[in-house]
PDB file of C-alpha atoms in Angstrom:
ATOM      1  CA  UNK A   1      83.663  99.645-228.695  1.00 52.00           C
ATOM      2  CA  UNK A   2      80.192  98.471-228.113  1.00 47.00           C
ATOM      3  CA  UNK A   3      81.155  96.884-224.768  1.00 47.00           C
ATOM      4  CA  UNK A   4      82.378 100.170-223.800  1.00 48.00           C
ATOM      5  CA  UNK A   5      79.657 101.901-224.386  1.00 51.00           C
ATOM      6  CA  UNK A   6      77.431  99.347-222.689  1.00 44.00           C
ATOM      7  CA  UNK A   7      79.865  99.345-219.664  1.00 50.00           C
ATOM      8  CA  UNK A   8      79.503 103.546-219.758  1.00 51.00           C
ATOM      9  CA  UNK A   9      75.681 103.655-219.851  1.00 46.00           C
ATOM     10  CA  UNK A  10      75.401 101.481-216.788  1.00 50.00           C
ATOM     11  CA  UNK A  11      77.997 102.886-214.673  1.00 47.00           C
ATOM     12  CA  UNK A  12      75.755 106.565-215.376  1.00 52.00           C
ATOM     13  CA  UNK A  13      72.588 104.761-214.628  1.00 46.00           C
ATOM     14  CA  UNK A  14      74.392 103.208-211.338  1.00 46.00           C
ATOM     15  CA  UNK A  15      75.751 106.617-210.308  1.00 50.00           C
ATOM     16  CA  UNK A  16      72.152 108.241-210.928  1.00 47.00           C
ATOM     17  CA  UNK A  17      70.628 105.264-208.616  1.00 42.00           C
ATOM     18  CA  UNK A  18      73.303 105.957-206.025  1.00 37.00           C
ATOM     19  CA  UNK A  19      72.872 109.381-206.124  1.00 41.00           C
ATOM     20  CA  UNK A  20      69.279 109.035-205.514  1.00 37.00           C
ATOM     21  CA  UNK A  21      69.846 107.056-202.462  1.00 32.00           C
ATOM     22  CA  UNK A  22      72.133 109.678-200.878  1.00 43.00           C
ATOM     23  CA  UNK A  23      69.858 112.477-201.380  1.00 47.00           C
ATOM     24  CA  UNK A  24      67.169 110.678-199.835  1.00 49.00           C
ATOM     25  CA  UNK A  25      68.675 109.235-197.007  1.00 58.00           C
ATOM     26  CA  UNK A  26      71.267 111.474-196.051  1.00 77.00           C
ATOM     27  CA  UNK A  27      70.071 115.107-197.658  1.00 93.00           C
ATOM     28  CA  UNK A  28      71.433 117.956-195.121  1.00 96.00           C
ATOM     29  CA  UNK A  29      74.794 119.939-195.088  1.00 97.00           C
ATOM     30  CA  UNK A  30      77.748 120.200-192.442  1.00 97.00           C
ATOM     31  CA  UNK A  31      77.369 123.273-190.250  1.00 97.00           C
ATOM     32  CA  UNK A  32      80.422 125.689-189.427  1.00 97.00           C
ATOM     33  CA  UNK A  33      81.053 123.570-186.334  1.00 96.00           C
ATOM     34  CA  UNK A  34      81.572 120.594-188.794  1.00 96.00           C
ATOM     35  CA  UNK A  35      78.732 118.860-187.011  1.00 97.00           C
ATOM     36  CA  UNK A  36      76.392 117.221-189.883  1.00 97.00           C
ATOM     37  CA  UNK A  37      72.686 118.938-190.061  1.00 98.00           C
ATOM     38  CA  UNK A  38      69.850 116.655-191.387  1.00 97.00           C
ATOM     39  CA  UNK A  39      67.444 117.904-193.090  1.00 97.00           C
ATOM     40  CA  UNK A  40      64.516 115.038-193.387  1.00 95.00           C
ATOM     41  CA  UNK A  41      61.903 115.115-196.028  1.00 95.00           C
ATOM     42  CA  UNK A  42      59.212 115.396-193.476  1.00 94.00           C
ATOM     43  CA  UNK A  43      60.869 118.257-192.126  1.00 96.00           C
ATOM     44  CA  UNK A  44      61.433 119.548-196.005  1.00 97.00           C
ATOM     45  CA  UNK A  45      57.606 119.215-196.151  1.00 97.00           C
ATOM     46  CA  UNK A  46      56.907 120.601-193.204  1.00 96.00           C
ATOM     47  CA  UNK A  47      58.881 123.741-194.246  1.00 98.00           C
ATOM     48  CA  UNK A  48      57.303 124.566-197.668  1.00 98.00           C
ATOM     49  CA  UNK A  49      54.241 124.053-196.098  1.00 98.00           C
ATOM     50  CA  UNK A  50      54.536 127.162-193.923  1.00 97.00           C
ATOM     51  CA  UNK A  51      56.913 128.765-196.892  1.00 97.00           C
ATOM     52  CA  UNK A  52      55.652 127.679-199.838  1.00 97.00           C
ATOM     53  CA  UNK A  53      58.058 130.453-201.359  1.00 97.00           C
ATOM     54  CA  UNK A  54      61.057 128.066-200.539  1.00 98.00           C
ATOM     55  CA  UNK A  55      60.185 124.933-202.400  1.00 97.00           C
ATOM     56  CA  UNK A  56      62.446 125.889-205.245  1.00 97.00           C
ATOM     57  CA  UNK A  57      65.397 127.185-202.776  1.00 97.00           C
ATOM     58  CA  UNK A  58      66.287 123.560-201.376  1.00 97.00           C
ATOM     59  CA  UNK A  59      69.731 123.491-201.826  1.00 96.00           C
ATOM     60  CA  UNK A  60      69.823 127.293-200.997  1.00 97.00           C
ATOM     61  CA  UNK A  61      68.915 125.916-197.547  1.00 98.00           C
ATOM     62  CA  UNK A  62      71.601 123.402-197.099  1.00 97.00           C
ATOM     63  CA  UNK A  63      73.865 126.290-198.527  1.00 97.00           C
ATOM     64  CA  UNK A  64      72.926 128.569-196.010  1.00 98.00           C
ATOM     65  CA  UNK A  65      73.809 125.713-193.459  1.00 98.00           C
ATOM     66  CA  UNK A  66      77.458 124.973-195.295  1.00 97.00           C
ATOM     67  CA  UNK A  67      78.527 128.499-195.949  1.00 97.00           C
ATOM     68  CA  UNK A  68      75.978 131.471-193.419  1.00 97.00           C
ATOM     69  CA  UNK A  69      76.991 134.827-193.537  1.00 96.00           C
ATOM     70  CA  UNK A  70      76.606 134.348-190.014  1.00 96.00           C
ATOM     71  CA  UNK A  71      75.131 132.017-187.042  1.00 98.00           C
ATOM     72  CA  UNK A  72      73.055 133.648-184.262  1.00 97.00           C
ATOM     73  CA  UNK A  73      72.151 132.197-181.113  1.00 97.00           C
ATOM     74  CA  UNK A  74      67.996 131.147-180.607  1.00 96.00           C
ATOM     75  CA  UNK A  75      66.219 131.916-177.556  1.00 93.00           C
ATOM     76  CA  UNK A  76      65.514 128.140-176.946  1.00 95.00           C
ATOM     77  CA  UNK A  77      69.140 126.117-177.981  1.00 95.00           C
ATOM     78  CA  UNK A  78      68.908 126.581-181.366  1.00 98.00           C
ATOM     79  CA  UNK A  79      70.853 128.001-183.787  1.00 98.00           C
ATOM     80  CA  UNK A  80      70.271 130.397-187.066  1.00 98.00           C
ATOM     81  CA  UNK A  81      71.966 130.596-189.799  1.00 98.00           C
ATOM     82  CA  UNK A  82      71.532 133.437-192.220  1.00 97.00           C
ATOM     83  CA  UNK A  83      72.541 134.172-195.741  1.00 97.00           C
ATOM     84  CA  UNK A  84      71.598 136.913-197.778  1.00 95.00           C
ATOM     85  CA  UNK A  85      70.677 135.392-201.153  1.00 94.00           C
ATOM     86  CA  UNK A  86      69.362 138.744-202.612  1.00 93.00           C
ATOM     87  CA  UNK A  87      69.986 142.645-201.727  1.00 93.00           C
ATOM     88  CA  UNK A  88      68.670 143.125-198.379  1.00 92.00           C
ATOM     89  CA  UNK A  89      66.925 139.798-198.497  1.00 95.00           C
ATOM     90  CA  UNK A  90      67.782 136.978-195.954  1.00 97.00           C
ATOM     91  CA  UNK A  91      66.889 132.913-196.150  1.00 98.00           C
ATOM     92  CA  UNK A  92      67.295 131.963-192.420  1.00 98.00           C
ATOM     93  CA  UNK A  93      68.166 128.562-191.166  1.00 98.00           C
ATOM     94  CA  UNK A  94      67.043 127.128-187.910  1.00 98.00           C
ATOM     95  CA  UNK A  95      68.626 124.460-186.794  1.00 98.00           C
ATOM     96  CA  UNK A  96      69.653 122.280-183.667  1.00 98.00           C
ATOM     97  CA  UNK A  97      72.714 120.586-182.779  1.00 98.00           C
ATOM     98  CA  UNK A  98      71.750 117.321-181.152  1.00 97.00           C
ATOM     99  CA  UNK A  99      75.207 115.907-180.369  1.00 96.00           C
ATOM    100  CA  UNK A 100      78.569 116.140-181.588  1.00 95.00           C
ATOM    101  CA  UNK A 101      78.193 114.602-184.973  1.00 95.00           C
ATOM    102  CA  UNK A 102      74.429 115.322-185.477  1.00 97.00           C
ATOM    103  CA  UNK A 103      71.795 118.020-185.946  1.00 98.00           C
ATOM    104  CA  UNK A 104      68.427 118.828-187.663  1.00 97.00           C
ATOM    105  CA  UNK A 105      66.893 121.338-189.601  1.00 98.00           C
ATOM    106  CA  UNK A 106      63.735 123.003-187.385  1.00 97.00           C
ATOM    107  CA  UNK A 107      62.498 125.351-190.237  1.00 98.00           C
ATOM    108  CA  UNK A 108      63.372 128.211-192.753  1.00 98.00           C
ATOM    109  CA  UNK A 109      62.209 131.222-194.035  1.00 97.00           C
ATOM    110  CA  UNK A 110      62.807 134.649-196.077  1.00 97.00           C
ATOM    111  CA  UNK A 111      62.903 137.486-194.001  1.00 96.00           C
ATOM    112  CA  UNK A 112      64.084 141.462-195.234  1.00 95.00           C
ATOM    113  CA  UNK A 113      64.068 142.261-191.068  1.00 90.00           C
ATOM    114  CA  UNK A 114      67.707 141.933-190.898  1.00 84.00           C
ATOM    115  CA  UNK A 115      67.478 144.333-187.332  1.00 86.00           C
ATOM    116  CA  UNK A 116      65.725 141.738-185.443  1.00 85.00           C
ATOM    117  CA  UNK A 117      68.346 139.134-186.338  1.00 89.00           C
ATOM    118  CA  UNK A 118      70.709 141.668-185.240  1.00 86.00           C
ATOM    119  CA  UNK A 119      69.576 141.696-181.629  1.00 90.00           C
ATOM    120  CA  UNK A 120      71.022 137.975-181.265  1.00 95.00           C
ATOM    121  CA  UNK A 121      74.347 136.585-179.922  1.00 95.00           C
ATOM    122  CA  UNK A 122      76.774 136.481-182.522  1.00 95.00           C
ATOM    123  CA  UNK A 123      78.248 132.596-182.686  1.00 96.00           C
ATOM    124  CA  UNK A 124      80.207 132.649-186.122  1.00 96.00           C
ATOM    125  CA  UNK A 125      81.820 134.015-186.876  1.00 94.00           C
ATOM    126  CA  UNK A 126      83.601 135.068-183.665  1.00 81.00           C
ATOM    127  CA  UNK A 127      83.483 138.613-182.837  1.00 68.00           C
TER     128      UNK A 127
END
């Protein structure tokens, strides 16, 4: 009984360790397309930098990747995704698709100017 206990506090301790390394190394979310979107800690940094007010809405940002309400078209290749995560507020993801199995996460912020987004191609879902 003692071995199995032994045996079941390592294997947690080795699945916290491995988690660890995933979340470092490979933190970011697949997009609609299926394509997988990074999103690096310097770029993490970056973003609650300029947004302090998302530092505690990390995985609301890879969320908003995984599941938008919607993905609009940029002006310059990019791509946002948007999710309302309160009534009439929206966490916007920009993002850019770099190939066909890889992307990157440009920046994110809160925004309650829903009209502006509005303006923008439509990409997903299809209209």
């Amino acid at each position: 009984m003692l071995l199995m206990r032994h045996i079941s506090v390592r294997l947690k301790l080795a699945e916290r360790e491995l988690e660890k390394i995933v979340i470092g190394e490979k933190t970011g979310a697949y997009a609609v397309s299926g394509i997988w979107i990074r999103l690096p800690e310097e770029r993490w940094q970056h973003i609650v930098e300029e947004h302090p007010e998302l530092e505690e809405l990390r995985q609301e940002v890879l969320l908003t990747i995984r599941k938008p309400f919607r993905v609009l078209a940029g002006s310059r290749g990019e791509l946002l995704a948007v999710r309302e995560i309160t009534p009439a507020k929206f966490l916007v993801v920009v993002y850019r698709e770099t190939s066909s199995n890889d992307g990157f996460i440009i920046t994110a912020f809160l925004t309650r100017k829903v009209g502006q987004l509005e303006k923008r191609v439509i990409i997903w879902p299809k209209q």
